[in-house]
Short mmCIF file of C-alpha atoms and ligand atoms in Angstrom, two decimals:
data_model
loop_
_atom_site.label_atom_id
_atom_site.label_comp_id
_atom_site.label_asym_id
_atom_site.label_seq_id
_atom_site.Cartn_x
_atom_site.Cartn_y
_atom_site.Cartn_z
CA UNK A 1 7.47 -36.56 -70.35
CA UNK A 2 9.11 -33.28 -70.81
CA UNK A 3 6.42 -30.18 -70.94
CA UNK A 4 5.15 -29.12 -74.38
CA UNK A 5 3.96 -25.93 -72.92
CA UNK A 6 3.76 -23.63 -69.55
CA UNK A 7 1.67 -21.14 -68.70
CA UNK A 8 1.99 -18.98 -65.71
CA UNK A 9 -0.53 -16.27 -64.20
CA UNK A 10 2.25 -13.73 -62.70
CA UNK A 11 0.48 -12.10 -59.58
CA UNK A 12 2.05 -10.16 -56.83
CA UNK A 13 3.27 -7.15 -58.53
CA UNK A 14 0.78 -4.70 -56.88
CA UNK A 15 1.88 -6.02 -53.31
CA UNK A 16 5.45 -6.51 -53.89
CA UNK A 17 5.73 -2.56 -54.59
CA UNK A 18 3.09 -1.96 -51.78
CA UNK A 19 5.88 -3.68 -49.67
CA UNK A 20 8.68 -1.43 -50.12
CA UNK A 21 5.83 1.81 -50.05
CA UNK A 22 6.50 2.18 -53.40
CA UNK A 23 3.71 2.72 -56.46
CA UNK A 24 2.09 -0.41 -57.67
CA UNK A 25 3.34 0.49 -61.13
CA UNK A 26 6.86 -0.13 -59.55
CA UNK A 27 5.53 -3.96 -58.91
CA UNK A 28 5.26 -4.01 -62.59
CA UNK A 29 8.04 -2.92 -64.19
CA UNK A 30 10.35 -5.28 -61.61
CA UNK A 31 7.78 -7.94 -63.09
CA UNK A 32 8.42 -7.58 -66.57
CA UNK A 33 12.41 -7.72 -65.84
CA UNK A 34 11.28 -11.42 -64.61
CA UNK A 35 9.92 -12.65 -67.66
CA UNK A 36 12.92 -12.41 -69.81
CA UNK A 37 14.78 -14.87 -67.35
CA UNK A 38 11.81 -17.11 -67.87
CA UNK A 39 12.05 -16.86 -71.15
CA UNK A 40 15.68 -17.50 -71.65
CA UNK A 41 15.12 -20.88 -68.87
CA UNK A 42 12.50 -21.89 -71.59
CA UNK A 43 14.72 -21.61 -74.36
CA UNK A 44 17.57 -23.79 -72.64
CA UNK A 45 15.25 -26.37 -71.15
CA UNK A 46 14.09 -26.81 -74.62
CA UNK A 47 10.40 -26.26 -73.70
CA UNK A 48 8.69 -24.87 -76.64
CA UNK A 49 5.75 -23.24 -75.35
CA UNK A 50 5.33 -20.61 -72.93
CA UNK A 51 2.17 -18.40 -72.59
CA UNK A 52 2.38 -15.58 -69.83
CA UNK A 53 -0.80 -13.90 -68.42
CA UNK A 54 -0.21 -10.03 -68.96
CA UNK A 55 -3.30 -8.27 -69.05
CA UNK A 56 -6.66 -9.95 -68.45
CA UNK A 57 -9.97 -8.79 -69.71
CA UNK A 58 -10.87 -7.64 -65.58
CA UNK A 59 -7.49 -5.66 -65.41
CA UNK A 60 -9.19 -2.68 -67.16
CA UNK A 61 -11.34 -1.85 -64.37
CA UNK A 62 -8.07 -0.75 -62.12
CA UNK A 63 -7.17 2.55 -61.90
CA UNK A 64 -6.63 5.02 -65.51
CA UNK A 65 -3.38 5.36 -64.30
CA UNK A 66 -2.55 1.88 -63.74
CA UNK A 67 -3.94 0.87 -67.07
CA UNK A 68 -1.93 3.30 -69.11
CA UNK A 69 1.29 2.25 -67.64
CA UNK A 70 0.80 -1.50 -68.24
CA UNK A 71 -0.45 -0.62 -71.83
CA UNK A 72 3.35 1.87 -71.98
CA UNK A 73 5.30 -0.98 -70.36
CA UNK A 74 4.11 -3.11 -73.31
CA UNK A 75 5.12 -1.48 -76.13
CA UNK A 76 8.37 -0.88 -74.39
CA UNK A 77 9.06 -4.82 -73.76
CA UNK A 78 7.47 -5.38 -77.46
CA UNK A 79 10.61 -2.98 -78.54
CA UNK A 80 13.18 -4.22 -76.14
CA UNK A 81 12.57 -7.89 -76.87
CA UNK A 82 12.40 -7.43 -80.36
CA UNK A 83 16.80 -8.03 -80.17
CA UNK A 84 15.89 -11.01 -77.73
CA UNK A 85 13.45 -12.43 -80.14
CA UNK A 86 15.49 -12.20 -82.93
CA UNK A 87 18.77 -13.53 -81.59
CA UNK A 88 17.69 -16.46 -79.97
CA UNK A 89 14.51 -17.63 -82.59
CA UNK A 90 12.01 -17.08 -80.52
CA UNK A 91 8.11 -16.72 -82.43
CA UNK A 92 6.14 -14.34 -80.47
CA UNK A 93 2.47 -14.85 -80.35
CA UNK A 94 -0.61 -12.69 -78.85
CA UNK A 95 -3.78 -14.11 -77.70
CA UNK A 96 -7.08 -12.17 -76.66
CA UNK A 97 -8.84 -9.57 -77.84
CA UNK A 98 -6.28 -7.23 -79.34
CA UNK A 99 -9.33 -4.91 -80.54
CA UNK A 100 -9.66 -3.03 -77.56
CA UNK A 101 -6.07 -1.92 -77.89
CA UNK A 102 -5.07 1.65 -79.41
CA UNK A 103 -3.83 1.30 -82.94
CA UNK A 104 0.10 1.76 -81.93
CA UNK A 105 0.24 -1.06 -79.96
CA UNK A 106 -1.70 -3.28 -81.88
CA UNK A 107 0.60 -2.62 -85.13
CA UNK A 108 3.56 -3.64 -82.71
CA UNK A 109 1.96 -7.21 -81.93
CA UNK A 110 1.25 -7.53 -85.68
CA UNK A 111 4.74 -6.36 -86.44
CA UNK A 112 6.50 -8.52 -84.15
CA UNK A 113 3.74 -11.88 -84.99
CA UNK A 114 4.89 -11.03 -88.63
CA UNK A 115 8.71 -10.81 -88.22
CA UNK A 116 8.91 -13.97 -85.75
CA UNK A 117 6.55 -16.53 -87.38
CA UNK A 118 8.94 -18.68 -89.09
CA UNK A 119 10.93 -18.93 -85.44
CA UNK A 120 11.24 -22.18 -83.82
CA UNK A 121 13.43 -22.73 -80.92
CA UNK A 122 10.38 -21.44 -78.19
CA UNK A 123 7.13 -19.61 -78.78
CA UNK A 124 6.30 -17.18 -76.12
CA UNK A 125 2.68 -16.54 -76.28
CA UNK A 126 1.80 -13.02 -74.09
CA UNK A 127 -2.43 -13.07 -73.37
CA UNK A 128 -3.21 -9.74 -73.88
CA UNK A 129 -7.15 -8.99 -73.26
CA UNK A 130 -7.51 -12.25 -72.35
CA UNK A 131 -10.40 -14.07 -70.32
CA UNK A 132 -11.19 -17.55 -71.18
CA UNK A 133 -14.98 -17.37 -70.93
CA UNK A 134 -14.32 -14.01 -73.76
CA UNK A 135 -12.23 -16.20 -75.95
CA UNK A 136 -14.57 -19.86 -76.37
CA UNK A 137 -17.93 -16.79 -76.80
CA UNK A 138 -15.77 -15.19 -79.84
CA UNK A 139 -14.77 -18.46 -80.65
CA UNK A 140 -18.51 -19.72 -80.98
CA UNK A 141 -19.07 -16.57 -83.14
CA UNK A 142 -16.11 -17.23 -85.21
CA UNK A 143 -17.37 -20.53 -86.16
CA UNK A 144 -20.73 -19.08 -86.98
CA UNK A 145 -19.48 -16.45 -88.87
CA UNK A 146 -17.10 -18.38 -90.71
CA UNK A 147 -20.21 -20.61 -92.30
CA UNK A 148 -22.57 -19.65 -95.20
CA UNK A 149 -26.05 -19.68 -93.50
CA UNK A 150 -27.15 -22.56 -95.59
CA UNK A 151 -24.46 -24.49 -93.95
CA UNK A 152 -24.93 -23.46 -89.93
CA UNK A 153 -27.70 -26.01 -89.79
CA UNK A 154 -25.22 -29.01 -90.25
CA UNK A 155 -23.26 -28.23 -87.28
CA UNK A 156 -26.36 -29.69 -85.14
CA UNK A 157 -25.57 -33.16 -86.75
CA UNK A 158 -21.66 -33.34 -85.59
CA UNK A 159 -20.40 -35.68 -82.93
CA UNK A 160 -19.23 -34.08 -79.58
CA UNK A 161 -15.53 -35.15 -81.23
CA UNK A 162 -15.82 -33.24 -84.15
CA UNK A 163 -17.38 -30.22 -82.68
CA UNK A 164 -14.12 -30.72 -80.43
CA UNK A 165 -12.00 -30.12 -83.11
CA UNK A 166 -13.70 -27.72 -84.76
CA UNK A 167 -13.97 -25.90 -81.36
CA UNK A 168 -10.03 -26.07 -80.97
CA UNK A 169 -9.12 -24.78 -84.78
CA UNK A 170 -11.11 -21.23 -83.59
CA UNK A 171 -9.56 -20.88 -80.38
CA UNK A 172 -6.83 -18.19 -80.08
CA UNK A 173 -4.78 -21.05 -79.38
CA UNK A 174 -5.41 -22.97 -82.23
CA UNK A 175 -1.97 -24.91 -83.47
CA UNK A 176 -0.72 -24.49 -79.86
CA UNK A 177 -0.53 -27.61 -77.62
CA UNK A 178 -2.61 -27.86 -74.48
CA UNK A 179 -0.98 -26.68 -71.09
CA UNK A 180 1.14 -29.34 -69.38
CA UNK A 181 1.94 -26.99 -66.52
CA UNK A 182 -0.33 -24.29 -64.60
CA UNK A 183 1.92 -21.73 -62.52
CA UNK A 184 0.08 -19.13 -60.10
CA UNK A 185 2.60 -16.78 -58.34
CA UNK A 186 1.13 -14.38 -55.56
CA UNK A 187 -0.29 -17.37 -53.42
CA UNK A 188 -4.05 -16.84 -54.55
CA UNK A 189 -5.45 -20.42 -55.36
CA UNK A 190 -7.57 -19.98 -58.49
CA UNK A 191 -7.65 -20.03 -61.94
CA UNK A 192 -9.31 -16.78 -62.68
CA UNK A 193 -10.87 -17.32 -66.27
CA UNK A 194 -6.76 -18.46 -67.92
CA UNK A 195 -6.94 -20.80 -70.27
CA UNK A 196 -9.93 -22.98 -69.21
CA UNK A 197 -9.79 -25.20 -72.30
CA UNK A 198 -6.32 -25.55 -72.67
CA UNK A 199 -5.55 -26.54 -68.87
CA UNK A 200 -8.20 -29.65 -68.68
CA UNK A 201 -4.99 -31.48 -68.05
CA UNK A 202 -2.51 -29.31 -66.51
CA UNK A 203 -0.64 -30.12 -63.94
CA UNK A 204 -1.07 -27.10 -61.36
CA UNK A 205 1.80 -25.23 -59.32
CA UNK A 206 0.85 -22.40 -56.87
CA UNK A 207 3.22 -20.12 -54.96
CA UNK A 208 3.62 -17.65 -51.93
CA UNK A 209 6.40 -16.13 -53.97
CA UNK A 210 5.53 -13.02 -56.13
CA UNK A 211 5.96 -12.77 -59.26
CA UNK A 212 8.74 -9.65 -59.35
CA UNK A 213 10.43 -12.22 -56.85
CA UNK A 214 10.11 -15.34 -59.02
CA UNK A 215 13.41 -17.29 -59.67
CA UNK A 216 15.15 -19.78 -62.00
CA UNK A 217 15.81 -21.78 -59.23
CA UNK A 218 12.02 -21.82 -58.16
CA UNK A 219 10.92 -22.54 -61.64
CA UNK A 220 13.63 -25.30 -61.62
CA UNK A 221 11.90 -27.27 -58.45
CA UNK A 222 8.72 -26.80 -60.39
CA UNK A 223 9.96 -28.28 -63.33
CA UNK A 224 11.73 -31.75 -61.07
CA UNK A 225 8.33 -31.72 -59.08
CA UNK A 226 6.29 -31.86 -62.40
CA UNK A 227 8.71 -34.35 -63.77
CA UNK A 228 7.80 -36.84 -60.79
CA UNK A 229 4.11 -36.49 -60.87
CA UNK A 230 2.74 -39.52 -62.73
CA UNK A 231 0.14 -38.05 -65.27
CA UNK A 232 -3.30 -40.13 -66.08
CA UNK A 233 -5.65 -38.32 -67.92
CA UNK A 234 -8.54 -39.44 -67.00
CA UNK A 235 -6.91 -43.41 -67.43
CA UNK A 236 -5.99 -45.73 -64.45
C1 FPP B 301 -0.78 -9.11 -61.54
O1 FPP B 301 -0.22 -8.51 -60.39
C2 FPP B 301 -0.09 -8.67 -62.72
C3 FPP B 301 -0.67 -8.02 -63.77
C4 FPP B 301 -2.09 -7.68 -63.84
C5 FPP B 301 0.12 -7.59 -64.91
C6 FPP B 301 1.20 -8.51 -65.30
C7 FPP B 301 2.23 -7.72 -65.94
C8 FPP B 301 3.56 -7.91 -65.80
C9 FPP B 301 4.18 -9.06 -65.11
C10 FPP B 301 4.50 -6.92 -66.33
C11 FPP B 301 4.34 -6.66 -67.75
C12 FPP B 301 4.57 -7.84 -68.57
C13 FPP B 301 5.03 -7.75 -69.79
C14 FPP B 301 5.18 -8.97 -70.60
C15 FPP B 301 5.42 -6.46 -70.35
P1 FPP B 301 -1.16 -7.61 -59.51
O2 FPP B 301 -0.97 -6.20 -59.96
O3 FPP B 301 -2.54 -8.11 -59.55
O4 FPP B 301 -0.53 -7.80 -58.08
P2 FPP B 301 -1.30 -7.78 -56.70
O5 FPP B 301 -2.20 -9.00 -56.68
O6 FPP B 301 -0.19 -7.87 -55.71
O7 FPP B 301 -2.05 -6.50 -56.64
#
């Protein structure tokens, strides 16, 4: 089967500036040039989901500097997509904790949720704040929160399946598919807190390459590679 969704974690930036002596920032801005060819692949391989890890809820401990060029280098993509978005009906979606954020930018991602939401050829998700083990805890307190306090005391009586369910409505994700394909670039082997939930299942792909280097034709052999794996899920 065809993937319903892909997410990638897009590492490498820092080094792939560090490389060619130039500032890690450098790393970044090549990076974001990468995601719009990902994008458009997405769009003509039909795939309708594709979430990419931008800014984790770790990444604020780098440097000030490094933080407030990542948080410019946003809003700039959130206003030079907008045409991309537009023109080729793509929804955009944000997941994490968009709190932290400084009011401009989170008027942008409400903006451009708002004026893409009836769009249906792809949704690109961007994570933005985003750690898994952050987003099931506000999750928990979103279901709490959600419930009269007379009624909290009949959660204890649901079945693992429907506390599934209800767990799964109250993600960030919630009316998004689970992750068919897990792409690392940078060549680090982990998962580091990225969709923990929604990858139970994923198929996982890890690279050498980094991320500013990433290609179609990479991306492609992913794709043919994932295509041949024979998926069980948890079955014989
Ligand atoms: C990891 O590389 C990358 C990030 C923390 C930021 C990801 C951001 C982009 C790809 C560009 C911006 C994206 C959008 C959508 C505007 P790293 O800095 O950890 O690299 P390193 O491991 O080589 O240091």
């Amino acid at each position: 089967m065809y993937p319903q969704h892909i997410a990638i974690i897009m590492d490498g930036n820092g080094r792939w500036a560090k490389i060619r002596n130039q500032n890690r920032t450098e790393g970044h801005k090549e990076g974001a040039k990468v995601v719009r060819g990902i994008t458009e692949w997405c769009l003509k391989q039909k795939i309708p989901y594709l979430t990419l890890y931008a800014f984790s809820t770790e990444n604020w401990k780098r440097s000030q500097m490094e933080v407030d060029f990542l948080m410019k280098l946003l809003k700039k993509y959130l206003q030079s997509e907008k045409r991309i978005y537009l023109e080729n009906n793509i929804r955009f979606r944000a997941i994490g904790d968009l709190g932290a954020f400084d009011k401009d930018l989170q008027d942008a991602i409400l903006q451009l949720e708002q004026l893409t939401q009836n769009h249906s050829a792809l949704t690109q998700i961007l994570a933005l704040n985003y750690g898994s083990q952050d987003e099931l805890s506000r999750t928990f307190l979103r279901i709490l929160n959600a419930m009269p306090d007379s009624a909290l005391s009949s959660l204890k009586t649901y079945s693992p399946q429907e506390m599934k369910k209800m767990i799964e409505s109250h993600l960030d994700t919630h009316s998004i598919p689970d992750v068919d394909m897990l792409i690392r670039t940078g060549g680090e082997k982990r998962i580091s807190n990225f969709m923990l939930w929604q990858a139970s299942y994923a198929e996982l792909f890890f690279t050498s390459t980094l991320w500013p280097d990433f290609t179609i034709q990479e991306i492609d052999e992913m794709l043919q590679d994932f295509l041949s794996r024979q998926r069980k899920f948890g079955g014989v």
